[in-house]
mmCIF file of C-alpha atoms in Angstrom:
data_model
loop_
_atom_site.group_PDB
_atom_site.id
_atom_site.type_symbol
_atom_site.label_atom_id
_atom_site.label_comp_id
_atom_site.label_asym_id
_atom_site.label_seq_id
_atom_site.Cartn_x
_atom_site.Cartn_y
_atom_site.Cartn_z
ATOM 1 C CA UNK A 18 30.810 -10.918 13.389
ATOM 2 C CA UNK A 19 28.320 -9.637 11.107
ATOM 3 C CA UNK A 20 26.284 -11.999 8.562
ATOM 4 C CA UNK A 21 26.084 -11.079 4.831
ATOM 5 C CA UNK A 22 22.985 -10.473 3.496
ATOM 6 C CA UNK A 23 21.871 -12.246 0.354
ATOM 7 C CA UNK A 24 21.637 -9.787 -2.455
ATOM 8 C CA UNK A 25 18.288 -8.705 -3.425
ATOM 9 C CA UNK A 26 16.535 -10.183 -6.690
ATOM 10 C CA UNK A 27 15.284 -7.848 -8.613
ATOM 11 C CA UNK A 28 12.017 -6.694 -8.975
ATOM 12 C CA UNK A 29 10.266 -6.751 -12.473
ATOM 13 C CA UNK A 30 8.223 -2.883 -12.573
ATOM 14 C CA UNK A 31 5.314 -2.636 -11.489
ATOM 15 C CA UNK A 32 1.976 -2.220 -12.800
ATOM 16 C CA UNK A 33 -0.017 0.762 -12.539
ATOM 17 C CA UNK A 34 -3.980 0.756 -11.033
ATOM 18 C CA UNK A 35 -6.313 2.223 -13.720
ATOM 19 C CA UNK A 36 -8.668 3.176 -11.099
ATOM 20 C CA UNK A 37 -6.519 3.077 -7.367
ATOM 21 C CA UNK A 38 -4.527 6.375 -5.797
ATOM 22 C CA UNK A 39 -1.992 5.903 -3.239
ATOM 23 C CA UNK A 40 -2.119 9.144 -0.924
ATOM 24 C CA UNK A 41 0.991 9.495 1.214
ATOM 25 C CA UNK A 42 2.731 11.643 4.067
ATOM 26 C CA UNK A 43 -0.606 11.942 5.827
ATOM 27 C CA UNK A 44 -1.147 12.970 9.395
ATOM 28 C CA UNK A 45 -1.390 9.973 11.656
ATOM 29 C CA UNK A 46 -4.724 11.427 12.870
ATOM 30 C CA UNK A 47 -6.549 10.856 9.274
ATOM 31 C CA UNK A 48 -8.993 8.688 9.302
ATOM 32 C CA UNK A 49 -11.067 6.838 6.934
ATOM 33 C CA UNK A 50 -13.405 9.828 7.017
ATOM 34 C CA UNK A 51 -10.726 12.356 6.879
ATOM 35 C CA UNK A 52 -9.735 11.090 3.507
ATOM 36 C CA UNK A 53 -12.681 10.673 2.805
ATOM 37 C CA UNK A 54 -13.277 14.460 3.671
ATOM 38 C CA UNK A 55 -9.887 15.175 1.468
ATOM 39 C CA UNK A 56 -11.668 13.615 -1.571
ATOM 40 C CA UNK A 57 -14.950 14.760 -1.282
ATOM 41 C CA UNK A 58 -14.817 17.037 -4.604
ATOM 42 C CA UNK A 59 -14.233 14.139 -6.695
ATOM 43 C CA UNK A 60 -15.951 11.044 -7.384
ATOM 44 C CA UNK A 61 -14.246 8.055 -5.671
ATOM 45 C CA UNK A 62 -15.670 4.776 -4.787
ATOM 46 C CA UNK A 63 -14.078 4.199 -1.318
ATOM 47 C CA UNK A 64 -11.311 5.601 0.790
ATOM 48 C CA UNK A 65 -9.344 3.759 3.573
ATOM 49 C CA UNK A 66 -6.473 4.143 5.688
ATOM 50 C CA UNK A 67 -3.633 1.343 6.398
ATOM 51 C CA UNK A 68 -2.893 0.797 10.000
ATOM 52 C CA UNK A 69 -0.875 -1.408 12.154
ATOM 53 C CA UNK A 70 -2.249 -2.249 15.694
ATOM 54 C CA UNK A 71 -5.374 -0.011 15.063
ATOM 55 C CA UNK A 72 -2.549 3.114 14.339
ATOM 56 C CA UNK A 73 -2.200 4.891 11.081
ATOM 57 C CA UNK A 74 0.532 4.236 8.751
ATOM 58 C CA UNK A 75 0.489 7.772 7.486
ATOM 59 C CA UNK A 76 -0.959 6.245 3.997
ATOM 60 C CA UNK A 77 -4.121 5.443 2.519
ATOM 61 C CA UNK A 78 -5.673 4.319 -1.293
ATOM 62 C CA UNK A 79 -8.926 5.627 -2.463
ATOM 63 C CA UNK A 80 -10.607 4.001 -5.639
ATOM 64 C CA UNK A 81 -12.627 5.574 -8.456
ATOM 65 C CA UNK A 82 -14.299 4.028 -10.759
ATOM 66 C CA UNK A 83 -13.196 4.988 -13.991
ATOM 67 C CA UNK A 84 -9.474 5.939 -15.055
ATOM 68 C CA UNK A 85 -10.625 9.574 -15.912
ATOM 69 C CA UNK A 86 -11.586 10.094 -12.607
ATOM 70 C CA UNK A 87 -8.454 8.929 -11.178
ATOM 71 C CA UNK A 88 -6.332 11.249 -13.025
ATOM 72 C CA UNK A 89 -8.499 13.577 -12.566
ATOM 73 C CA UNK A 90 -7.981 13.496 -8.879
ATOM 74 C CA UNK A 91 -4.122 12.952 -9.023
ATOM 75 C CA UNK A 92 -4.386 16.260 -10.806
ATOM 76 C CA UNK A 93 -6.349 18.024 -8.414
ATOM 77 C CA UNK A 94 -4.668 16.807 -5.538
ATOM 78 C CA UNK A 95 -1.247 15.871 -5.791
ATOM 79 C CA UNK A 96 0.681 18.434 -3.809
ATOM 80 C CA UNK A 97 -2.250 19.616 -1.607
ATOM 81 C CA UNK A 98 -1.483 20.758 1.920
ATOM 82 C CA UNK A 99 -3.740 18.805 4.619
ATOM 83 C CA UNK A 100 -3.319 19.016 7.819
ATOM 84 C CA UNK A 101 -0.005 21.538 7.346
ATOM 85 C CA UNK A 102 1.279 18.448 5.315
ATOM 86 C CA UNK A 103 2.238 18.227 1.900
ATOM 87 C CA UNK A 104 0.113 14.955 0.932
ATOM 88 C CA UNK A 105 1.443 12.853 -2.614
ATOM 89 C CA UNK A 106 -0.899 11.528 -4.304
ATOM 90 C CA UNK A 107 -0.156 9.279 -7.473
ATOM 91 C CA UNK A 108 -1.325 6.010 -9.483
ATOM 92 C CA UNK A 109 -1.152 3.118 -6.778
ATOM 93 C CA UNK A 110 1.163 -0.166 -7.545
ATOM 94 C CA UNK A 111 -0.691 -3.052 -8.478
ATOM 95 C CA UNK A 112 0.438 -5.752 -6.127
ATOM 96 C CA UNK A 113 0.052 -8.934 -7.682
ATOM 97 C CA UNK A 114 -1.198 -11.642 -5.310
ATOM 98 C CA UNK A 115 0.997 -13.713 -2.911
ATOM 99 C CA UNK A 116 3.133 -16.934 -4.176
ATOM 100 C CA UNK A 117 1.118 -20.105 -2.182
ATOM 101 C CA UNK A 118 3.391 -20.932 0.655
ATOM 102 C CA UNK A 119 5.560 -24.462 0.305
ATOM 103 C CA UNK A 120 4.176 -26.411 3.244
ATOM 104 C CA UNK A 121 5.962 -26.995 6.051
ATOM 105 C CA UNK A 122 7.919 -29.939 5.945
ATOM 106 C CA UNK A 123 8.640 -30.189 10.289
ATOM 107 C CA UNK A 124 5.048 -31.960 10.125
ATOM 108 C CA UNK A 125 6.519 -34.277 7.791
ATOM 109 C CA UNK A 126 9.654 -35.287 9.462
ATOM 110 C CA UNK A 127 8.315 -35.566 12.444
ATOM 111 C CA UNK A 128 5.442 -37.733 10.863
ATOM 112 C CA UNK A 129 8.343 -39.684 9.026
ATOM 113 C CA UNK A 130 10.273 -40.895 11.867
#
């Protein structure tokens, strides 16, 4: 038999970075310095990859440091080929910080008994 699945709570929408651009559908083989590379026109702060296990995710964020600049660059950018890829680049999400954890109460029962 197959379990049910709770139903998902919605999400509230998220929040828009003034200054962060999420740059998707990368190669795998862009690194740091390849977006880096990608960006080099504009004026960004920093540029990074996301990987797993020391592999790209096919993702990155650069920041800039003013909100001009970002748009700037989402304008510029957003639909560029790299790498025979079409790359999206767009406003990143702000993810608001994690929830602290409820501790974990099997210390506490075993302590109890």
């Amino acid at each position: 038999y197959m379990r049910r699945r709770a139903p998902r709570v919605p999400r509230e929408p998220a929040e828009l970075s003034k200054t962060d651009v999420y740059v998707g559908n990368l190669s795998y083989n862009v690194t740091d310095e390849g977006l880096a590379e990608i960006f080099a026109g504009t004026n960004f702060v920093s540029a990074r990859i996301i990987t797993r296990s020391g592999h790209s995710q096919g993702y990155g964020f650069v920041t800039f440091a003013t909100e001009a600049e970002q748009q700037a660059a989402i304008a510029a950018l957003n639909g560029a080929v790299v790498e025979g890829r079409l790359i999206k680049v767009a406003a990143a999400h702000v993810v608001p910080p994690k929830a602290e954890q409820p501790a974990d109460r099997s210390e506490e029962r075993r302590v109890g008994k």
